[in-house]
PDB file of C-alpha atoms in Angstrom:
ATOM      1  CA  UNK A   1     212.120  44.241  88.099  1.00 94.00           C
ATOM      2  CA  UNK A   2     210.625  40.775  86.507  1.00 96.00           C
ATOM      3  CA  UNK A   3     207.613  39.576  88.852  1.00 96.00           C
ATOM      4  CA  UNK A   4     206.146  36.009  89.822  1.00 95.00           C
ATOM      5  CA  UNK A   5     203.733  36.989  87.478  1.00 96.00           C
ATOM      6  CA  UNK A   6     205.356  37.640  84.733  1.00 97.00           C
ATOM      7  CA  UNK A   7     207.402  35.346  85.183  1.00 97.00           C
ATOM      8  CA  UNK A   8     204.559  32.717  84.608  1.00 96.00           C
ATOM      9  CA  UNK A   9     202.848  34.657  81.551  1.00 97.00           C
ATOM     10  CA  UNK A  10     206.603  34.478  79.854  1.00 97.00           C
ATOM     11  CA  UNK A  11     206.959  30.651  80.810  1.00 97.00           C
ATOM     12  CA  UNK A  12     203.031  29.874  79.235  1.00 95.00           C
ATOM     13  CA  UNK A  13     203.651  31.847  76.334  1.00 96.00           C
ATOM     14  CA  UNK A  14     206.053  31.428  72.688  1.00 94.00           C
ATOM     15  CA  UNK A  15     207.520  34.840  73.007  1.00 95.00           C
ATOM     16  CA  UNK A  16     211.123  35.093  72.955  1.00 94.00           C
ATOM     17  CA  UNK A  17     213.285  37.754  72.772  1.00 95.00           C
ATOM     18  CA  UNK A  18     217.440  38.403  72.872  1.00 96.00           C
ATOM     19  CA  UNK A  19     219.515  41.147  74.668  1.00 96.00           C
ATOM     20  CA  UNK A  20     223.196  42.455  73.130  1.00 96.00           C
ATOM     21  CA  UNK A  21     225.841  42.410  75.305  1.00 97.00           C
ATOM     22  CA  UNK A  22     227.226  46.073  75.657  1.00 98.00           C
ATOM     23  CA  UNK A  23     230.754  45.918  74.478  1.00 97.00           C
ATOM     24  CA  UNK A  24     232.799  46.621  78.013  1.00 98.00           C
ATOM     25  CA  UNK A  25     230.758  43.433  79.604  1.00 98.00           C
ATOM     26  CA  UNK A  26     231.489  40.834  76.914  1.00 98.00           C
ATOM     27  CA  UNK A  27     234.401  38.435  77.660  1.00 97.00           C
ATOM     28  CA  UNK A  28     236.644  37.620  74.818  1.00 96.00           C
ATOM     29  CA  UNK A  29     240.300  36.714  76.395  1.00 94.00           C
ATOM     30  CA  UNK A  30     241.393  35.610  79.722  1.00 94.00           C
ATOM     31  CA  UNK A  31     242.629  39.346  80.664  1.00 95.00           C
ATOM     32  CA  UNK A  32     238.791  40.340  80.375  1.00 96.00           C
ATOM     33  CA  UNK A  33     237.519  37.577  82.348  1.00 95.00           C
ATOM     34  CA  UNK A  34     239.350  39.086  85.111  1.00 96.00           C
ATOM     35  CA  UNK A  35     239.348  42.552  84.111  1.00 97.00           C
ATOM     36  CA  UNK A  36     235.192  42.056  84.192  1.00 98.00           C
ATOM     37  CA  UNK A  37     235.130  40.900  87.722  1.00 98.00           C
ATOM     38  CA  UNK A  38     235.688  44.620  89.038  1.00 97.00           C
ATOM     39  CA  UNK A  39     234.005  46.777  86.494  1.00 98.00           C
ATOM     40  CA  UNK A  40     232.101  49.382  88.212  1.00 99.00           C
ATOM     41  CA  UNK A  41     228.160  48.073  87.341  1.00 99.00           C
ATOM     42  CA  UNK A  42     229.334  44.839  88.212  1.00 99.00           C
ATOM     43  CA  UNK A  43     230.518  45.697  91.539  1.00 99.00           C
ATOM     44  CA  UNK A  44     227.663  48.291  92.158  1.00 99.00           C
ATOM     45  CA  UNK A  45     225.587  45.076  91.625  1.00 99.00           C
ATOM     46  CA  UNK A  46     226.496  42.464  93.908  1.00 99.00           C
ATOM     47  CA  UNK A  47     227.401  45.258  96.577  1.00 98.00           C
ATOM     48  CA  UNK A  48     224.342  47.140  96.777  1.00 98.00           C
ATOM     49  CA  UNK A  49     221.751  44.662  95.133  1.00 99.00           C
ATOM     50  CA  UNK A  50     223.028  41.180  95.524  1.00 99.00           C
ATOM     51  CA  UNK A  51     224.609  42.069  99.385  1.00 99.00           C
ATOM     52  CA  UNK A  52     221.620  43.892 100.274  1.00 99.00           C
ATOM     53  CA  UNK A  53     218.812  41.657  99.319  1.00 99.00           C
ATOM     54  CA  UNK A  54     215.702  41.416 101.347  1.00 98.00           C
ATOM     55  CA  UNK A  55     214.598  37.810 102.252  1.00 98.00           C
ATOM     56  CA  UNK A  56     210.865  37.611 100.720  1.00 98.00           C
ATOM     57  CA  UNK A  57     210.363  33.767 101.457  1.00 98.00           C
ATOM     58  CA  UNK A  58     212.103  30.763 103.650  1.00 97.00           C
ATOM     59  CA  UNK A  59     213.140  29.135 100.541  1.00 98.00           C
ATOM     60  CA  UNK A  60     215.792  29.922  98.090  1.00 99.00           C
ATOM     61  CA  UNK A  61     216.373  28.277  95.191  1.00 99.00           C
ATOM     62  CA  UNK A  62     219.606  28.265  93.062  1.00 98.00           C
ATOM     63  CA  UNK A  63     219.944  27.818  89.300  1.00 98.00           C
ATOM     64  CA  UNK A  64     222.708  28.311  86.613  1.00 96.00           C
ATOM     65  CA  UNK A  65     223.247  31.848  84.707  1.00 96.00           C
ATOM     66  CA  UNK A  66     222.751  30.883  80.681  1.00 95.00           C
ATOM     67  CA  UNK A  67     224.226  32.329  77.722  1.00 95.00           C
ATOM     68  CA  UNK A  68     220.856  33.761  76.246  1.00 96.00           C
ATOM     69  CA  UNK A  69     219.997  37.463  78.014  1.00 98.00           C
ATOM     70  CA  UNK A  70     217.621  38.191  79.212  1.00 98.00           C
ATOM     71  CA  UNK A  71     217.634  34.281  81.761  1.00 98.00           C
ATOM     72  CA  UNK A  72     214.097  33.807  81.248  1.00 97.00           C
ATOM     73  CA  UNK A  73     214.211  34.028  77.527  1.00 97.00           C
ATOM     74  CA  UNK A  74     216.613  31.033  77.335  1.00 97.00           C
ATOM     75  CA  UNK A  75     216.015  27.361  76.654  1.00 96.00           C
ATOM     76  CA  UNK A  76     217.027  26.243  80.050  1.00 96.00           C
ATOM     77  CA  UNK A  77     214.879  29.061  82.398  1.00 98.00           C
ATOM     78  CA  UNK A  78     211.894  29.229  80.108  1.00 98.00           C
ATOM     79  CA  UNK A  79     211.466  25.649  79.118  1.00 97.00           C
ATOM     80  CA  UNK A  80     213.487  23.818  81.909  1.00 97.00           C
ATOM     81  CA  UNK A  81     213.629  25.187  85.595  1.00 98.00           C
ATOM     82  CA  UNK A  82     211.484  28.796  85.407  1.00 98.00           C
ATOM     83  CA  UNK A  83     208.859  25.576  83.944  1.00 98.00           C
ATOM     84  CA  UNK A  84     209.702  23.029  86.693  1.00 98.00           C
ATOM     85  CA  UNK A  85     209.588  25.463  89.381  1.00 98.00           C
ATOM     86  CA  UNK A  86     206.502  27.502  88.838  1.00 98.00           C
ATOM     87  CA  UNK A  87     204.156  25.512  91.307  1.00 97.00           C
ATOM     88  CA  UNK A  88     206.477  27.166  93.565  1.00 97.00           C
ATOM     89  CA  UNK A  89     207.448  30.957  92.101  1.00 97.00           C
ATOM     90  CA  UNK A  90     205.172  32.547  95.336  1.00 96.00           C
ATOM     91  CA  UNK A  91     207.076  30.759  97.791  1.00 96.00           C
ATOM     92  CA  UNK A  92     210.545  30.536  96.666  1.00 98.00           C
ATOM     93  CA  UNK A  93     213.279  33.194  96.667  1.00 99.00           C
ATOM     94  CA  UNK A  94     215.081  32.334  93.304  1.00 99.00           C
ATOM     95  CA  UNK A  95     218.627  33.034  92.872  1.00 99.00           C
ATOM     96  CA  UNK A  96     221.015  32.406  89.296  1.00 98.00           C
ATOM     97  CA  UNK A  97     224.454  31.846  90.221  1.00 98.00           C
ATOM     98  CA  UNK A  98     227.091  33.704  87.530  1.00 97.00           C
ATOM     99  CA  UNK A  99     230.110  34.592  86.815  1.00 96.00           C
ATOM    100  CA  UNK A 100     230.526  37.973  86.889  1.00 98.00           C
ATOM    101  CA  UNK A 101     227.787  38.779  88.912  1.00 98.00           C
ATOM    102  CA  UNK A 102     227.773  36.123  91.435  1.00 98.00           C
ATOM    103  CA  UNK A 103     224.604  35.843  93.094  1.00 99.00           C
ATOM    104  CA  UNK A 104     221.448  37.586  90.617  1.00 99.00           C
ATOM    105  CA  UNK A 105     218.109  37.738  93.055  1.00 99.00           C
ATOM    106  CA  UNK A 106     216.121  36.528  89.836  1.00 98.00           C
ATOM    107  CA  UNK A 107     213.847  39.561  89.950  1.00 98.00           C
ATOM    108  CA  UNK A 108     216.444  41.876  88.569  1.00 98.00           C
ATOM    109  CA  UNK A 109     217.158  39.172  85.521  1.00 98.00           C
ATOM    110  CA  UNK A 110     215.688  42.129  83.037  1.00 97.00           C
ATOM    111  CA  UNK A 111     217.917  44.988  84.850  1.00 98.00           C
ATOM    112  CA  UNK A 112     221.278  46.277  83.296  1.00 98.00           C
ATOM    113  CA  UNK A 113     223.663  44.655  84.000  1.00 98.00           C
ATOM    114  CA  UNK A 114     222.604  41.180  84.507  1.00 98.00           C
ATOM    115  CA  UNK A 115     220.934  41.248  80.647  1.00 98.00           C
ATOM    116  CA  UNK A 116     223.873  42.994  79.368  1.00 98.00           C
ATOM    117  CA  UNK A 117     226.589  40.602  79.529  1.00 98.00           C
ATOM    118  CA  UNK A 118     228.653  37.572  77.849  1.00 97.00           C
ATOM    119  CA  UNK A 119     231.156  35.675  79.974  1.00 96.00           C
ATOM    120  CA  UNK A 120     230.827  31.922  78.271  1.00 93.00           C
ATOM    121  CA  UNK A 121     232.393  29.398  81.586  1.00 91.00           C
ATOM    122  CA  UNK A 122     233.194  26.804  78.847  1.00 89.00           C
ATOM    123  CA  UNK A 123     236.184  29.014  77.169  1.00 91.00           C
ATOM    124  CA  UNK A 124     237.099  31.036  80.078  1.00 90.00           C
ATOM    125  CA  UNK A 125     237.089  29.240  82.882  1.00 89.00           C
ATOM    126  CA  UNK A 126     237.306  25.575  82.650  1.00 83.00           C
ATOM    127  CA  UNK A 127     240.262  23.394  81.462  1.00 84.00           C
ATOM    128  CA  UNK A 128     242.196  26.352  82.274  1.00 88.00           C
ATOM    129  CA  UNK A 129     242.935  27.077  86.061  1.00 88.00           C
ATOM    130  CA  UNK A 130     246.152  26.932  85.528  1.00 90.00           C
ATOM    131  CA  UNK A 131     246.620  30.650  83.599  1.00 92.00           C
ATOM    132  CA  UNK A 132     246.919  33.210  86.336  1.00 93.00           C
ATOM    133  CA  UNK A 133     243.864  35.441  85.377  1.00 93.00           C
ATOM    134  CA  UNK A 134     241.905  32.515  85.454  1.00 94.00           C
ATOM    135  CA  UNK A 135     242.672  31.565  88.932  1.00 95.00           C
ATOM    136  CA  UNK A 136     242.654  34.956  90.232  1.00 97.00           C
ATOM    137  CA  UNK A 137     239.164  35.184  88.999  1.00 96.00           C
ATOM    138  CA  UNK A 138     237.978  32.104  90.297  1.00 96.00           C
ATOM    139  CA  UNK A 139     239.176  33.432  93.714  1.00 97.00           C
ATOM    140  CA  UNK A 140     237.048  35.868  93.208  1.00 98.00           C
ATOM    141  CA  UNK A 141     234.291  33.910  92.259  1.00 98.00           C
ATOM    142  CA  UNK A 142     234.265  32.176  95.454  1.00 98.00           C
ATOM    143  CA  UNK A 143     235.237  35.024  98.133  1.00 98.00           C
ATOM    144  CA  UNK A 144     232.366  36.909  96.909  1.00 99.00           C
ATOM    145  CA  UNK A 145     229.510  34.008  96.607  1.00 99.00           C
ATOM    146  CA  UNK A 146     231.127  33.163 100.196  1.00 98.00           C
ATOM    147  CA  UNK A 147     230.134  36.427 101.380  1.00 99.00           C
ATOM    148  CA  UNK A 148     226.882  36.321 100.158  1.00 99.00           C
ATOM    149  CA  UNK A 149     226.297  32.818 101.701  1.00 99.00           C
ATOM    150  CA  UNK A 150     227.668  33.705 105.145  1.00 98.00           C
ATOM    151  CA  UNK A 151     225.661  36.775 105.236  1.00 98.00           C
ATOM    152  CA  UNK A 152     222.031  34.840 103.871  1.00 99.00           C
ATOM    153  CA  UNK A 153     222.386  30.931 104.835  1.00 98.00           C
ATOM    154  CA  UNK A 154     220.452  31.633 108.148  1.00 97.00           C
ATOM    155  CA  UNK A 155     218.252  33.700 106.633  1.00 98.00           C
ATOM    156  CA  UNK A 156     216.810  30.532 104.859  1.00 98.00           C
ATOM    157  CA  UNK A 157     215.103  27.479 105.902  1.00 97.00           C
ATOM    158  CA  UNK A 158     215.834  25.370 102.913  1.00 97.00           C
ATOM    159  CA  UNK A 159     218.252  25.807 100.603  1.00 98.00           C
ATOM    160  CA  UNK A 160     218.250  23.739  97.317  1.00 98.00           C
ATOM    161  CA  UNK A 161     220.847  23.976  94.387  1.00 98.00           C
ATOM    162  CA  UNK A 162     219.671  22.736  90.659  1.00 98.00           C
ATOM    163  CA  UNK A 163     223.319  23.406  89.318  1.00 94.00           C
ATOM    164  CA  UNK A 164     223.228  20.512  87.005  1.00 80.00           C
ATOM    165  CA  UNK A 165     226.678  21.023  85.372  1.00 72.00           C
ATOM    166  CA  UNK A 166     229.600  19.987  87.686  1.00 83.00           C
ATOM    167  CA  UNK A 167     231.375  23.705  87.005  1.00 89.00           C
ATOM    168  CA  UNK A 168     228.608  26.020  88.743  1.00 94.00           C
ATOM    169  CA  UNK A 169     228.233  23.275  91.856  1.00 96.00           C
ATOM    170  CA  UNK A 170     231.674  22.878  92.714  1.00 95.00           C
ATOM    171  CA  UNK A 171     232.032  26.795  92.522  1.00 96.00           C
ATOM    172  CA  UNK A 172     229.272  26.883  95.071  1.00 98.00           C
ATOM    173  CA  UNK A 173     230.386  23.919  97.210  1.00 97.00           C
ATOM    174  CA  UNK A 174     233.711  25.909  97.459  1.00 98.00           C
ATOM    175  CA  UNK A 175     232.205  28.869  98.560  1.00 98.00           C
ATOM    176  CA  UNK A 176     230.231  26.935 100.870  1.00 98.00           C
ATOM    177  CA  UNK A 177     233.481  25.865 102.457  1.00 98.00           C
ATOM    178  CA  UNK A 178     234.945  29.429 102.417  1.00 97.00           C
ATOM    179  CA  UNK A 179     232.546  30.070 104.766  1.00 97.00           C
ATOM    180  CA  UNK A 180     232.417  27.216 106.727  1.00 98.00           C
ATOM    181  CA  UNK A 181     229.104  26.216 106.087  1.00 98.00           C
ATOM    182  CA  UNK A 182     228.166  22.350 105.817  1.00 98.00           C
ATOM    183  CA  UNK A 183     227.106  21.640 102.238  1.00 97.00           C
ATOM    184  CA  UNK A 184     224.620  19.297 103.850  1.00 97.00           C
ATOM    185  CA  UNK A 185     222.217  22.233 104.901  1.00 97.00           C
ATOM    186  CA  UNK A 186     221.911  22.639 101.231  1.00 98.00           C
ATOM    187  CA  UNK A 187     219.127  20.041  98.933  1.00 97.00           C
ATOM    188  CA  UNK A 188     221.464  19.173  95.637  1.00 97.00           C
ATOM    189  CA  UNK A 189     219.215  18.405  93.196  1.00 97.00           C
ATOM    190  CA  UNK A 190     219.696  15.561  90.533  1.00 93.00           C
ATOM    191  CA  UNK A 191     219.218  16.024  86.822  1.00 92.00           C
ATOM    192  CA  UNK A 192     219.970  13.241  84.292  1.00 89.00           C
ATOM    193  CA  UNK A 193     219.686  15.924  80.999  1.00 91.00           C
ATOM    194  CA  UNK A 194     219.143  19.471  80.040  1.00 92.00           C
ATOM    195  CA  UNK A 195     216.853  21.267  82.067  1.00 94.00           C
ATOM    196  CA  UNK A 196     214.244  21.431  80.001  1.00 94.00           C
ATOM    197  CA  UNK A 197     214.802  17.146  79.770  1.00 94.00           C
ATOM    198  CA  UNK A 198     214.548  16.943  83.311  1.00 95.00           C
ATOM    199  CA  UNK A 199     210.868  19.305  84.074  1.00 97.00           C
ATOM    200  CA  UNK A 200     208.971  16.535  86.118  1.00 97.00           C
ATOM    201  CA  UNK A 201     212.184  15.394  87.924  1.00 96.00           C
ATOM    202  CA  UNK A 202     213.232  18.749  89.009  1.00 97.00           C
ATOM    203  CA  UNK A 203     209.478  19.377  89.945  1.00 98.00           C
ATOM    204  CA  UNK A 204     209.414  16.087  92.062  1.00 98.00           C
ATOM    205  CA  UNK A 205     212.868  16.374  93.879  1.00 97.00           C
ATOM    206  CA  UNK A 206     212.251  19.687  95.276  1.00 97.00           C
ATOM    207  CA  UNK A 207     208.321  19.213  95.817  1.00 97.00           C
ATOM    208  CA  UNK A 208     209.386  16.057  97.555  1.00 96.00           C
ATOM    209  CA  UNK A 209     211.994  18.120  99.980  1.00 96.00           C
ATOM    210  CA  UNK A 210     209.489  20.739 100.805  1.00 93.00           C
ATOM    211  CA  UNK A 211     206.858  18.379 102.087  1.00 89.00           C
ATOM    212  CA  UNK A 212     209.908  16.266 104.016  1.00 84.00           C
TER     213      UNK A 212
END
């Protein structure tokens, strides 16, 4: 379990490292991108992790998964929104939203088996809703981060989303409507860039929203 303060010795500092995907949690058709939704770690996960997750602060924060394991390792955590948000690690409850997992509380990032997988959005999701798996996993997708957000929304104050790329937001804002939940409780960040483009920006939208 990955703390606050760790988290800000690995954003200060030029280590980086790189988990392997085991082999049963790496996507590489359309049958696995379904097939990985119900694998047994990944369900133990959001069931009795993700869907039993202990508030720790009045603020969450969402962010996109990346492709490099473990998150804070990446370009886009270390360098981009871990960077951004650290003025506020102590106060925030920090969530990465993914496909398969769903909903990662960001202190289990360095747990098996949210370092342990490969499931790339780009070739197995988007551009092709139409294939059955496809949709039946986006169904998924969005019943379970539904659940999540039915169960936690009131549990939060302020709720902000830095989901950048139009595929993770849209996934959330249809989850949000799942479970009837106005989309206008939630803070939707800007960015005009990568995230680690867009540091002060990111830094100044959502210092700006907790002082409003």
């Amino acid at each position: 379990m990955i703390t606050a303060e760790q988290i800000r010795q690995i954003v200060k500092s030029n280590f980086r490292m790189r988990e392997q995907p085991v082999k049963k949690l790496t996507v590489k058709s359309l049958e696995d991108a379904l097939r990985i939704w119900n694998d047994p770690d990944v369900l133990d996960f959001y069931e009795n992790k993700a869907m039993k997750w202990q508030p720790k602060n009045n603020i969450a924060v969402f962010i996109p998964c990346s492709a490099w394991k473990p998150y804070f390792y990446s370009q886009s955590h270390k360098d981009g929104y871990l960077k951004a948000l650290l003025p506020f690690i102590e106060r925030i409850d920090l969530f990465v939203v993914s496909e398969p997992m769903t909903i990662v509380p960001y202190c289990y990032s360095d747990e098996y088996p949210v370092k342990s997988y490969d499931y790339d959005p780009n070739k197995y999701f988007k551009g092709k809703l139409s294939q059955p798996p496809v949709k039946q996993a986006l169904n998924i997708f969005i019943e379970r981060l539904g659940r999540w957000i039915s169960k936690y929304d009131g549990q939060y104050a302020r709720k902000i989303l830095i989901l950048p790329k139009s595929w993770h937001l849209n996934v959330f804002l249809k989850a949000l409507k799942q479970a009837k939940i106005p989309a206008s409780r939630y803070k939707i960040v800007s960015m005009n860039g990568r995230a680690f483009q867009c540091v002060d920006g990111i830094y100044q939208q959502v210092e700006n929203y907790m002082k409003a």
